[in-house]
């Protein structure tokens, strides 16, 4: 007799987290994770990072590199050409004084190298913050050089 109940199904959020966790635990390769998720980014490490990726997509921001090494640390999101970093700060892990000091020290080091750091929490995933981040990214793009003028014929 066939059962009328079906196996539980994962939501998209659960599936993304499952694939990213499998990649972080080295149960699957980066290429396999990218194929399953349809992108070539590094895996995310938390639901907050997954939410950030959805927020970036929803607000049509350019896709950043994720969990990229920079100045001896990993940054949560990086737009390398624009030299913009987003660090995601969960109150449970970024509220103690030692972590705050270390975060600020890293921000200063990155600033000295020309990077602008934006710190966001999940509460910041809104339209206004998306507009601010978009303006920052655009403002830090290197303008294209003007076209070379053709020599005048006399």
C-alpha positions as a Markdown table, in Angstrom:
| # | Residue | x | y | z |
|---|---|---|---|---|
| 1 | Unk | 0.0 | 0.0 | 0.0 |
| 2 | Unk | 1.3 | 3.4 | -1.0 |
| 3 | Unk | 1.6 | 6.1 | 1.7 |
| 4 | Unk | -0.4 | 9.3 | 1.0 |
| 5 | Unk | 2.1 | 11.4 | 2.9 |
| 6 | Unk | 5.0 | 12.9 | 1.1 |
| 7 | Unk | 8.6 | 13.5 | 2.2 |
| 8 | Unk | 9.2 | 16.9 | 3.7 |
| 9 | Unk | 10.6 | 19.4 | 1.2 |
| 10 | Unk | 13.2 | 22.0 | 1.8 |
| 11 | Unk | 12.5 | 25.6 | 1.3 |
| 12 | Unk | 14.9 | 27.5 | -1.0 |
| 13 | Unk | 16.5 | 29.1 | 2.1 |
| 14 | Unk | 17.0 | 25.7 | 3.7 |
| 15 | Unk | 18.5 | 24.3 | 0.5 |
| 16 | Unk | 20.9 | 27.2 | 0.1 |
| 17 | Unk | 22.0 | 26.8 | 3.7 |
| 18 | Unk | 22.4 | 23.0 | 3.3 |
| 19 | Unk | 24.5 | 23.3 | 0.2 |
| 20 | Unk | 26.7 | 26.1 | 1.7 |
| 21 | Unk | 27.2 | 24.1 | 4.9 |
| 22 | Unk | 28.1 | 21.0 | 2.9 |
| 23 | Unk | 30.7 | 23.0 | 1.0 |
| 24 | Unk | 32.1 | 24.5 | 4.2 |
| 25 | Unk | 32.4 | 21.0 | 5.7 |
| 26 | Unk | 34.1 | 19.9 | 2.5 |
| 27 | Unk | 31.4 | 17.3 | 1.8 |
| 28 | Unk | 31.1 | 18.7 | -1.7 |
| 29 | Unk | 33.4 | 20.8 | -3.9 |
| 30 | Unk | 33.2 | 24.5 | -4.6 |
| 31 | Unk | 32.3 | 23.7 | -8.2 |
| 32 | Unk | 29.5 | 21.3 | -7.2 |
| 33 | Unk | 28.1 | 23.9 | -4.8 |
| 34 | Unk | 28.3 | 26.6 | -7.5 |
| 35 | Unk | 26.5 | 24.3 | -9.9 |
| 36 | Unk | 23.8 | 23.4 | -7.4 |
| 37 | Unk | 23.3 | 27.1 | -6.5 |
| 38 | Unk | 23.8 | 28.6 | -9.9 |
| 39 | Unk | 26.6 | 30.9 | -9.0 |
| 40 | Unk | 30.4 | 30.9 | -8.6 |
| 41 | Unk | 30.6 | 32.8 | -5.2 |
| 42 | Unk | 32.3 | 31.4 | -2.2 |
| 43 | Unk | 29.9 | 29.7 | 0.2 |
| 44 | Unk | 28.1 | 31.7 | 2.8 |
| 45 | Unk | 28.5 | 30.8 | 6.5 |
| 46 | Unk | 25.3 | 31.8 | 8.0 |
| 47 | Unk | 21.6 | 32.6 | 7.5 |
| 48 | Unk | 22.6 | 36.3 | 7.9 |
| 49 | Unk | 24.9 | 36.0 | 4.9 |
| 50 | Unk | 22.2 | 34.1 | 2.9 |
| 51 | Unk | 19.8 | 36.9 | 3.7 |
| 52 | Unk | 22.4 | 39.5 | 2.5 |
| 53 | Unk | 22.7 | 37.6 | -0.8 |
| 54 | Unk | 18.9 | 37.7 | -1.3 |
| 55 | Unk | 18.8 | 41.4 | -0.4 |
| 56 | Unk | 21.6 | 42.2 | -2.9 |
| 57 | Unk | 19.7 | 40.3 | -5.6 |
| 58 | Unk | 16.3 | 41.8 | -4.7 |
| 59 | Unk | 17.7 | 45.3 | -4.9 |
| 60 | Unk | 19.6 | 44.7 | -8.1 |
| 61 | Unk | 23.0 | 45.4 | -6.6 |
| 62 | Unk | 26.1 | 44.0 | -8.3 |
| 63 | Unk | 27.0 | 40.6 | -6.9 |
| 64 | Unk | 30.0 | 40.8 | -4.5 |
| 65 | Unk | 32.6 | 38.2 | -3.9 |
| 66 | Unk | 31.8 | 36.6 | -0.5 |
| 67 | Unk | 34.2 | 35.5 | 2.3 |
| 68 | Unk | 37.2 | 36.8 | 0.4 |
| 69 | Unk | 40.6 | 37.1 | 2.0 |
| 70 | Unk | 41.9 | 40.7 | 2.4 |
| 71 | Unk | 44.7 | 42.0 | 4.6 |
| 72 | Unk | 45.0 | 38.7 | 6.5 |
| 73 | Unk | 41.3 | 38.4 | 7.2 |
| 74 | Unk | 38.2 | 37.3 | 5.4 |
| 75 | Unk | 35.6 | 40.0 | 4.5 |
| 76 | Unk | 32.0 | 39.1 | 4.3 |
| 77 | Unk | 31.3 | 40.8 | 0.9 |
| 78 | Unk | 33.8 | 42.6 | -1.4 |
| 79 | Unk | 33.4 | 44.6 | -4.6 |
| 80 | Unk | 37.2 | 44.6 | -5.5 |
| 81 | Unk | 37.1 | 47.1 | -8.4 |
| 82 | Unk | 35.2 | 49.6 | -6.3 |
| 83 | Unk | 37.2 | 48.8 | -3.1 |
| 84 | Unk | 34.0 | 48.4 | -1.1 |
| 85 | Unk | 33.5 | 45.9 | 1.7 |
| 86 | Unk | 30.4 | 45.0 | 3.6 |
| 87 | Unk | 30.7 | 43.3 | 7.0 |
| 88 | Unk | 27.7 | 41.7 | 8.4 |
| 89 | Unk | 27.4 | 42.2 | 12.1 |
| 90 | Unk | 25.1 | 39.9 | 14.1 |
| 91 | Unk | 24.5 | 41.4 | 17.6 |
| 92 | Unk | 25.2 | 38.0 | 19.2 |
| 93 | Unk | 28.7 | 37.9 | 17.8 |
| 94 | Unk | 29.7 | 41.5 | 17.3 |
| 95 | Unk | 28.6 | 43.2 | 20.5 |
| 96 | Unk | 31.4 | 42.5 | 23.0 |
| 97 | Unk | 34.1 | 45.1 | 23.4 |
| 98 | Unk | 37.0 | 42.9 | 22.2 |
| 99 | Unk | 35.2 | 42.0 | 18.9 |
| 100 | Unk | 34.2 | 45.7 | 18.4 |
| 101 | Unk | 37.9 | 46.8 | 18.9 |
| 102 | Unk | 39.1 | 44.1 | 16.4 |
| 103 | Unk | 36.4 | 45.1 | 13.9 |
| 104 | Unk | 37.4 | 48.8 | 14.1 |
| 105 | Unk | 41.1 | 47.9 | 13.8 |
| 106 | Unk | 40.4 | 45.8 | 10.6 |
| 107 | Unk | 38.3 | 48.7 | 9.2 |
| 108 | Unk | 41.2 | 51.2 | 9.8 |
| 109 | Unk | 43.7 | 48.8 | 8.1 |
| 110 | Unk | 41.4 | 48.4 | 5.1 |
| 111 | Unk | 40.7 | 52.1 | 4.9 |
| 112 | Unk | 44.5 | 52.8 | 4.8 |
| 113 | Unk | 44.5 | 50.5 | 1.7 |
| 114 | Unk | 41.7 | 52.5 | 0.1 |
| 115 | Unk | 38.7 | 50.3 | 1.0 |
| 116 | Unk | 35.5 | 51.6 | 2.4 |
| 117 | Unk | 33.8 | 49.4 | 4.9 |
| 118 | Unk | 30.0 | 49.3 | 5.5 |
| 119 | Unk | 28.7 | 47.4 | 8.5 |
| 120 | Unk | 25.2 | 46.0 | 8.3 |
| 121 | Unk | 22.9 | 44.0 | 10.5 |
| 122 | Unk | 19.9 | 42.0 | 9.3 |
| 123 | Unk | 17.7 | 45.0 | 10.3 |
| 124 | Unk | 19.6 | 47.1 | 7.7 |
| 125 | Unk | 18.4 | 44.9 | 4.8 |
| 126 | Unk | 15.9 | 47.5 | 3.5 |
| 127 | Unk | 15.5 | 49.7 | 0.4 |
| 128 | Unk | 17.2 | 52.8 | 1.9 |
| 129 | Unk | 20.3 | 50.9 | 2.8 |
| 130 | Unk | 20.4 | 49.3 | -0.6 |
| 131 | Unk | 20.2 | 52.8 | -2.2 |
| 132 | Unk | 23.1 | 54.0 | 0.0 |
| 133 | Unk | 25.2 | 51.0 | -0.8 |
| 134 | Unk | 24.5 | 51.3 | -4.6 |
| 135 | Unk | 25.5 | 55.0 | -4.5 |
| 136 | Unk | 28.7 | 54.2 | -2.7 |
| 137 | Unk | 29.6 | 51.4 | -5.2 |
| 138 | Unk | 28.9 | 53.7 | -8.1 |
| 139 | Unk | 30.8 | 56.6 | -6.6 |
| 140 | Unk | 33.9 | 54.5 | -6.2 |
| 141 | Unk | 34.0 | 53.2 | -9.8 |
| 142 | Unk | 37.0 | 54.4 | -11.7 |
| 143 | Unk | 35.8 | 56.6 | -14.5 |
| 144 | Unk | 36.7 | 55.6 | -18.0 |
| 145 | Unk | 39.3 | 57.8 | -19.6 |
| 146 | Unk | 38.0 | 60.2 | -22.2 |
| 147 | Unk | 38.3 | 58.9 | -25.7 |
| 148 | Unk | 41.4 | 59.9 | -27.4 |
| 149 | Unk | 40.7 | 62.8 | -29.8 |
| 150 | Unk | 41.7 | 62.3 | -33.4 |
| 151 | Unk | 44.5 | 64.5 | -34.7 |
| 152 | Unk | 43.1 | 67.4 | -36.7 |
| 153 | Unk | 43.9 | 67.5 | -40.4 |
| 154 | Unk | 45.2 | 70.7 | -41.7 |
